[in-house]
PDB file of C-alpha atoms in Angstrom:
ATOM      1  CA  UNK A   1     109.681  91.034 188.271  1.00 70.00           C
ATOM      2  CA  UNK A   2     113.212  89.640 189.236  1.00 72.00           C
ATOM      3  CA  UNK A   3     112.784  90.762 192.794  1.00 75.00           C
ATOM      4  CA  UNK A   4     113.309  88.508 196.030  1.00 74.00           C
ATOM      5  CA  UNK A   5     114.000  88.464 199.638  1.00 75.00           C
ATOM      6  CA  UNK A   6     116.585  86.761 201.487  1.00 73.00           C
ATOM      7  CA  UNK A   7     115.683  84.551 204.799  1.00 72.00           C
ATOM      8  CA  UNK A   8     117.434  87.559 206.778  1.00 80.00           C
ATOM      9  CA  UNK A   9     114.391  90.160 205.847  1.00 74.00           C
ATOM     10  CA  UNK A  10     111.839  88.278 207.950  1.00 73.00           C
ATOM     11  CA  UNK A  11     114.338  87.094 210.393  1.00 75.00           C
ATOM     12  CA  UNK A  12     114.902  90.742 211.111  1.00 77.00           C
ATOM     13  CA  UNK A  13     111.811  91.548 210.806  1.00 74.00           C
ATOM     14  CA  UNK A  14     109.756  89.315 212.854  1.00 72.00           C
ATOM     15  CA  UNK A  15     112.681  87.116 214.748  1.00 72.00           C
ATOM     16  CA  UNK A  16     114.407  83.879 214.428  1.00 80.00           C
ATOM     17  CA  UNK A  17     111.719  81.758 216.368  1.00 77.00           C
ATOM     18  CA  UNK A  18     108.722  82.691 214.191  1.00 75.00           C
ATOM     19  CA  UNK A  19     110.395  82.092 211.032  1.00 74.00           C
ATOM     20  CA  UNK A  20     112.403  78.829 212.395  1.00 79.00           C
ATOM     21  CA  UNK A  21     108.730  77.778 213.366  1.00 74.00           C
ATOM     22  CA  UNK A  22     106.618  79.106 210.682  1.00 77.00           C
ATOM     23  CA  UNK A  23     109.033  77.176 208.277  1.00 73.00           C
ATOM     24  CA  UNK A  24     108.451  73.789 210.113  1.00 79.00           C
ATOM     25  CA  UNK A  25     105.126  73.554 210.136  1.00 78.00           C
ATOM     26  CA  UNK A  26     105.253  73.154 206.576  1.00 70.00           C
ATOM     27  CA  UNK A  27     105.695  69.648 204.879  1.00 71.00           C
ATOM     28  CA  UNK A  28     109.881  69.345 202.592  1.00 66.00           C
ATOM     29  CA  UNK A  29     107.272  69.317 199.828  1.00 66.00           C
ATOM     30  CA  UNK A  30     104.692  71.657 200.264  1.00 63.00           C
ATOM     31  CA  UNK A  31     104.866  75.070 199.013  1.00 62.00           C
ATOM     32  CA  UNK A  32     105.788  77.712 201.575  1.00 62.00           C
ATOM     33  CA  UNK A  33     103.835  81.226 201.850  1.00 67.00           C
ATOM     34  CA  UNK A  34     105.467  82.932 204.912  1.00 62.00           C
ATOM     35  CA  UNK A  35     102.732  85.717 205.256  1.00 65.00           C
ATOM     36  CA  UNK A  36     104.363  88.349 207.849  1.00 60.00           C
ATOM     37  CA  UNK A  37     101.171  89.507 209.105  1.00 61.00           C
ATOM     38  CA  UNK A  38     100.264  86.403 210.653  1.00 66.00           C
ATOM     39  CA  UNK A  39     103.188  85.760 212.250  1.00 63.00           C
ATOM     40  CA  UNK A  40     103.362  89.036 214.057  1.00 60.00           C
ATOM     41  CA  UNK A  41      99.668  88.581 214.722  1.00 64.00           C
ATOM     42  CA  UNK A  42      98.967  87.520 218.637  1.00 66.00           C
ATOM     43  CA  UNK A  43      96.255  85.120 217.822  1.00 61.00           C
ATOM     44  CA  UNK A  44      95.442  81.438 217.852  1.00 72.00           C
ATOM     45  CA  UNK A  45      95.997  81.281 213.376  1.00 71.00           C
ATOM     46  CA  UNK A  46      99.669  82.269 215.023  1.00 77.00           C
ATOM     47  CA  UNK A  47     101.057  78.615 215.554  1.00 84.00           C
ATOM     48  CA  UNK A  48     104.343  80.125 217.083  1.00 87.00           C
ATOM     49  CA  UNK A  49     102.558  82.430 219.247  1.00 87.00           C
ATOM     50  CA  UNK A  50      99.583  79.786 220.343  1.00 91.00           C
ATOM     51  CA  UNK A  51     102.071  77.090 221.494  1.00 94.00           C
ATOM     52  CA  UNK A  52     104.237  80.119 223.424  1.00 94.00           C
ATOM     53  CA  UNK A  53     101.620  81.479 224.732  1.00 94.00           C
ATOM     54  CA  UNK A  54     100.860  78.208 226.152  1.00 96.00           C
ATOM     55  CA  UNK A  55     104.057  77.520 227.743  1.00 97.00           C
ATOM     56  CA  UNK A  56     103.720  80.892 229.138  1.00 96.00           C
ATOM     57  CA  UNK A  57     100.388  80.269 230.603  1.00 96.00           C
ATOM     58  CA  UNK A  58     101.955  77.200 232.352  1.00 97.00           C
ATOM     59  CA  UNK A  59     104.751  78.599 233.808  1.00 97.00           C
ATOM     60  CA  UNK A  60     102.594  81.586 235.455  1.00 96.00           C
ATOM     61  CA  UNK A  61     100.325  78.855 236.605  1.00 96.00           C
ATOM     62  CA  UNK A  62     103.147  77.592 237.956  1.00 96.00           C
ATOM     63  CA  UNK A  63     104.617  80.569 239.491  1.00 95.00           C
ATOM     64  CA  UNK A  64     101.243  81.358 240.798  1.00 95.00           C
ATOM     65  CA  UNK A  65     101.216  78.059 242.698  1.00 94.00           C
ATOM     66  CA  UNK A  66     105.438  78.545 244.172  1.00 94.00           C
ATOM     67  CA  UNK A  67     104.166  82.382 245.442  1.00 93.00           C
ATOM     68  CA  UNK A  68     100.951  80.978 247.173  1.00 90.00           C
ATOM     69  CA  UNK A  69     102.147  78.056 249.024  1.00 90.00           C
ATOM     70  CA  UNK A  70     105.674  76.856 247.783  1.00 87.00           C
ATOM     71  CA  UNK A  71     104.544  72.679 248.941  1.00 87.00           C
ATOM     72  CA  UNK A  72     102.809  73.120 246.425  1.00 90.00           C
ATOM     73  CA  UNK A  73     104.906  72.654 243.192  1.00 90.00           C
ATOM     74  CA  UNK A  74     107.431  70.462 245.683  1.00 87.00           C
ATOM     75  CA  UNK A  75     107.297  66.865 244.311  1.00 85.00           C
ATOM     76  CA  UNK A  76     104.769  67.104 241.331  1.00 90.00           C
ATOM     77  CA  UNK A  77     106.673  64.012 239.641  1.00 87.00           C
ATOM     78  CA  UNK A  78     105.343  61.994 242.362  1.00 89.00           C
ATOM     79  CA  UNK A  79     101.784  63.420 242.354  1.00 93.00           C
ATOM     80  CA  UNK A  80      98.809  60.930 241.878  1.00 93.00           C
ATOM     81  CA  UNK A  81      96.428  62.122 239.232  1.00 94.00           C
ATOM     82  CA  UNK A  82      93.751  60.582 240.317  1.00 94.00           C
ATOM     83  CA  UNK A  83      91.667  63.376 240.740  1.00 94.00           C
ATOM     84  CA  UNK A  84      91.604  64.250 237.463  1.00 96.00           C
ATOM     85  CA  UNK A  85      88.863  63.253 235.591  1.00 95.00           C
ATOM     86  CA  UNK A  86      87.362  65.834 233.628  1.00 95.00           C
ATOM     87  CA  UNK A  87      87.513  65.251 229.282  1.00 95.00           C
ATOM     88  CA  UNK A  88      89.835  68.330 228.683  1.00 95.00           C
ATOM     89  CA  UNK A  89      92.281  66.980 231.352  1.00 96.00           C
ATOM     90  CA  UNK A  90      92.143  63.893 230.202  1.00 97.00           C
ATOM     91  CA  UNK A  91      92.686  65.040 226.795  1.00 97.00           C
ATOM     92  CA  UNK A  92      95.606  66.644 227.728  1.00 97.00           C
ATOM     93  CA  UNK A  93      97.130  63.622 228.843  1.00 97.00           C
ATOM     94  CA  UNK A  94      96.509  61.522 226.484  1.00 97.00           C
ATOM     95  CA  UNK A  95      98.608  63.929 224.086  1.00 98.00           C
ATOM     96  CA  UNK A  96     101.104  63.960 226.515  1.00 98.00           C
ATOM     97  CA  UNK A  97     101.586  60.129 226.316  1.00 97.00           C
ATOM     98  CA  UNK A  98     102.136  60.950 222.392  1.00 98.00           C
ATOM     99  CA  UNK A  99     104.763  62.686 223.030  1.00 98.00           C
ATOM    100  CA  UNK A 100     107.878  59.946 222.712  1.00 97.00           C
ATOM    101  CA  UNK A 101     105.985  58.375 220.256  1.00 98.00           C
ATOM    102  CA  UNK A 102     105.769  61.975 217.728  1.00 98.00           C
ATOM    103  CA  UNK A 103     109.096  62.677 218.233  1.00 97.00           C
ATOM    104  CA  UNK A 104     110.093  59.038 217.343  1.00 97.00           C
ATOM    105  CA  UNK A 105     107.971  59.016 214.231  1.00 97.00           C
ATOM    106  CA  UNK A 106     109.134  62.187 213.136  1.00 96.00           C
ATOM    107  CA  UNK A 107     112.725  61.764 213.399  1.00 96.00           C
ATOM    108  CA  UNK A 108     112.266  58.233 211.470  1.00 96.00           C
ATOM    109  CA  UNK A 109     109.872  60.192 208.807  1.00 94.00           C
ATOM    110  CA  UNK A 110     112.625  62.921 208.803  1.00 93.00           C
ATOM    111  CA  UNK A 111     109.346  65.238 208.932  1.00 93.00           C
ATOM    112  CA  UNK A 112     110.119  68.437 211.473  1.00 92.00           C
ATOM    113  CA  UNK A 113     106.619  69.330 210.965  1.00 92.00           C
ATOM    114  CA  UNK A 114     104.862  66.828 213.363  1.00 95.00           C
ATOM    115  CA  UNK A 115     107.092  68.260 216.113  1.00 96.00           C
ATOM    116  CA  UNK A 116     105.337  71.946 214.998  1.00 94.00           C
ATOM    117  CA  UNK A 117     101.844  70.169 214.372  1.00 94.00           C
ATOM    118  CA  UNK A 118     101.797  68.142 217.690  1.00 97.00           C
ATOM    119  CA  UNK A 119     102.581  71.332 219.532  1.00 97.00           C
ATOM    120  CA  UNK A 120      99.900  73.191 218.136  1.00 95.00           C
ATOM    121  CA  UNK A 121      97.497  71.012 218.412  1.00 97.00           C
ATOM    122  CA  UNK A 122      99.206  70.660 222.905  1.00 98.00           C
ATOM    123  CA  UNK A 123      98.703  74.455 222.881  1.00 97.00           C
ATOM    124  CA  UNK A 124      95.369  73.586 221.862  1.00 96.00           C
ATOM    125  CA  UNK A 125      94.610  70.956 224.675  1.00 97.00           C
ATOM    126  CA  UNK A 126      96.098  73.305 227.210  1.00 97.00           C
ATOM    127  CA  UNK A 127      94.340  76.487 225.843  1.00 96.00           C
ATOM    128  CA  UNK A 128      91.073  74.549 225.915  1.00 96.00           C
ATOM    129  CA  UNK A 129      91.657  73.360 229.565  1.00 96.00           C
ATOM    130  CA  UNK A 130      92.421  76.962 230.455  1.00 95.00           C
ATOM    131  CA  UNK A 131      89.357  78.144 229.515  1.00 94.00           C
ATOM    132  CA  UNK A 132      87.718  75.470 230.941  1.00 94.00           C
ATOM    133  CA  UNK A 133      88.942  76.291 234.255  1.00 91.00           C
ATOM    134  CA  UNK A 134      87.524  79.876 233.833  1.00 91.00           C
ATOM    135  CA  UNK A 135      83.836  79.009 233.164  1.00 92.00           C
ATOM    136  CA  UNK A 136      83.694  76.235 236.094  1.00 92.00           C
ATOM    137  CA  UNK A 137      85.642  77.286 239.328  1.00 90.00           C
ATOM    138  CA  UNK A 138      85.781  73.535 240.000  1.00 91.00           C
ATOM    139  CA  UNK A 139      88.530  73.219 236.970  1.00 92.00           C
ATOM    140  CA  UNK A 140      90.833  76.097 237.982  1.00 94.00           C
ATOM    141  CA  UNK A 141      94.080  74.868 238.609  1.00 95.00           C
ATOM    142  CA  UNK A 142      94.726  76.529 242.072  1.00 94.00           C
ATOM    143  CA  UNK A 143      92.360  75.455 244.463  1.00 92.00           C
ATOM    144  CA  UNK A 144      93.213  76.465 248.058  1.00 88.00           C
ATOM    145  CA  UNK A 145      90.196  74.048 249.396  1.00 92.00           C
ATOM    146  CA  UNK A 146      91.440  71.127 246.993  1.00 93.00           C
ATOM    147  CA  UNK A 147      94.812  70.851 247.520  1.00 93.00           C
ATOM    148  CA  UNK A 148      94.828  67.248 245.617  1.00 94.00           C
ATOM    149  CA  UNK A 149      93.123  68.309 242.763  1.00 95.00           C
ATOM    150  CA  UNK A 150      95.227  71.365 242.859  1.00 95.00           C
ATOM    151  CA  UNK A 151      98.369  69.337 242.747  1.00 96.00           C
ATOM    152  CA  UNK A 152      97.223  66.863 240.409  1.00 96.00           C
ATOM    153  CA  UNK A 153      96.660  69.479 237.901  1.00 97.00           C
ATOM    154  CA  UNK A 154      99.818  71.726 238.637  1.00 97.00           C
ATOM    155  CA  UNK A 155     101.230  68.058 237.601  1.00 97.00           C
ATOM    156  CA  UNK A 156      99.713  68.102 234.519  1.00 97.00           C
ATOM    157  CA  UNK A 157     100.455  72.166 233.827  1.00 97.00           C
ATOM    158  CA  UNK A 158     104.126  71.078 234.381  1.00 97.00           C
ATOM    159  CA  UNK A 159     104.409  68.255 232.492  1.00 97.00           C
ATOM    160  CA  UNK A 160     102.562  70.412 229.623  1.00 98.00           C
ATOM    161  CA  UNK A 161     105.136  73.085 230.180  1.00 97.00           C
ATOM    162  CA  UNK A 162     107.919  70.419 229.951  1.00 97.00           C
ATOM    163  CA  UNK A 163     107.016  68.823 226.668  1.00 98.00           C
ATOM    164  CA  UNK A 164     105.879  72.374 225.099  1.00 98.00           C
ATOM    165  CA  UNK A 165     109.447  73.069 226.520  1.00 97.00           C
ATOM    166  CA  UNK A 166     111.217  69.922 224.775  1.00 97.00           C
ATOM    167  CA  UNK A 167     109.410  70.175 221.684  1.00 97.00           C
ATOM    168  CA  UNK A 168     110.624  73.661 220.715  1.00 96.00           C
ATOM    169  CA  UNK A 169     113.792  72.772 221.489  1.00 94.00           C
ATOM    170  CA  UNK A 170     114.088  70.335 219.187  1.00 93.00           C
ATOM    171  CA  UNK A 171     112.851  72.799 216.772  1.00 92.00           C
ATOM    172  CA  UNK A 172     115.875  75.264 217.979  1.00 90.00           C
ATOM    173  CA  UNK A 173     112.744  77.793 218.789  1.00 91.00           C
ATOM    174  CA  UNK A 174     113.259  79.876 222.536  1.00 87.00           C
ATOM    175  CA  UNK A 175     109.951  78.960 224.947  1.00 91.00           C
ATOM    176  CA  UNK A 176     108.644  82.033 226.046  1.00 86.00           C
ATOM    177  CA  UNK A 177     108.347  82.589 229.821  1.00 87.00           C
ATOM    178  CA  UNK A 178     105.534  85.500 229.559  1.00 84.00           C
ATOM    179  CA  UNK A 179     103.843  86.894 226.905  1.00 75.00           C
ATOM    180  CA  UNK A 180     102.771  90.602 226.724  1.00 70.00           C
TER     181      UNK A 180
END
């Protein structure tokens, strides 16, 4: 029909970070259907939203932790993880470790996209571990009788938030603090 749309329509429309990350989780040659609805849509098929939503998750975790005893957060680098043991945690760090390694391989690929996949499929870890937390009391994060386990996982929430943090940087994409 001779009719188009310039990148500023959905920029305007639904922001520079969706469409900066909607566009690189697509493959250079892959054919690109930006479908507004799902972008704007607050749901896990939302890639942009999933991983921000997981950053913001962490950094309320994290917040929760300063406002309820401030030692706690003081000196995570240094933390031993050694009470962490259960498979989502541990899943969560091993895609972690990946990290250096993704960002290596896609810079050498010159393929953006594994930053946006590798993210998603973080968010994913973290979301999983969330929920985890919320059907056994033993897995929350903040555990006033476990302070060990407690700071072994506020660790891990910050090192999430960190890399979640890096990675959409890299993609030029803002990491959302909260998410209403």
């Amino acid at each position: 029909a001779g009719t188009y749309i310039t990148l500023r329509d959905p920029i305007e429309e639904v922001g520079r970070d969706a469409v900066r990350f909607t566009m690189l989780t697509r493959k250079s040659d892959a054919q690109m259907e930006f479908d507004l609805d799902k972008v704007v849509e607050q749901s896990r098929d939302n890639p942009v939203f999933y991983v921000q939503y997981a950053h913001a998750r962490c950094r309320s975790v994290l917040r929760q932790a300063e406002a309820t005893d401030a030692s706690l957060v003081a000196g995570l680098a240094g933390v031993p993880l050694t009470a962490l043991g259960d498979p989502a945690e541990l899943a969560l760090i091993r895609r972690l470790t990946a990290w250096p390694r993704t960002v290596e391989a896609a810079a050498t690929a010159r393929e953006p996209h594994r930053i946006a996949f590798y993210l998603a499929d973080l968010a994913g870890d973290f979301h999983v571990l969330w929920n985890r937390g919320r059907d056994d009391s033993t897995l929350r994060f903040i555990r006033a009788e476990d302070r060990e386990a407690t700071q072994a996982r506020l660790a891990l929430v910050a090192a999430t938030a960190t890399v979640i943090r890096s990675g959409l940087g890299v993609m030029g994409v803002t990491p959302e603090e909260e998410v209403r």
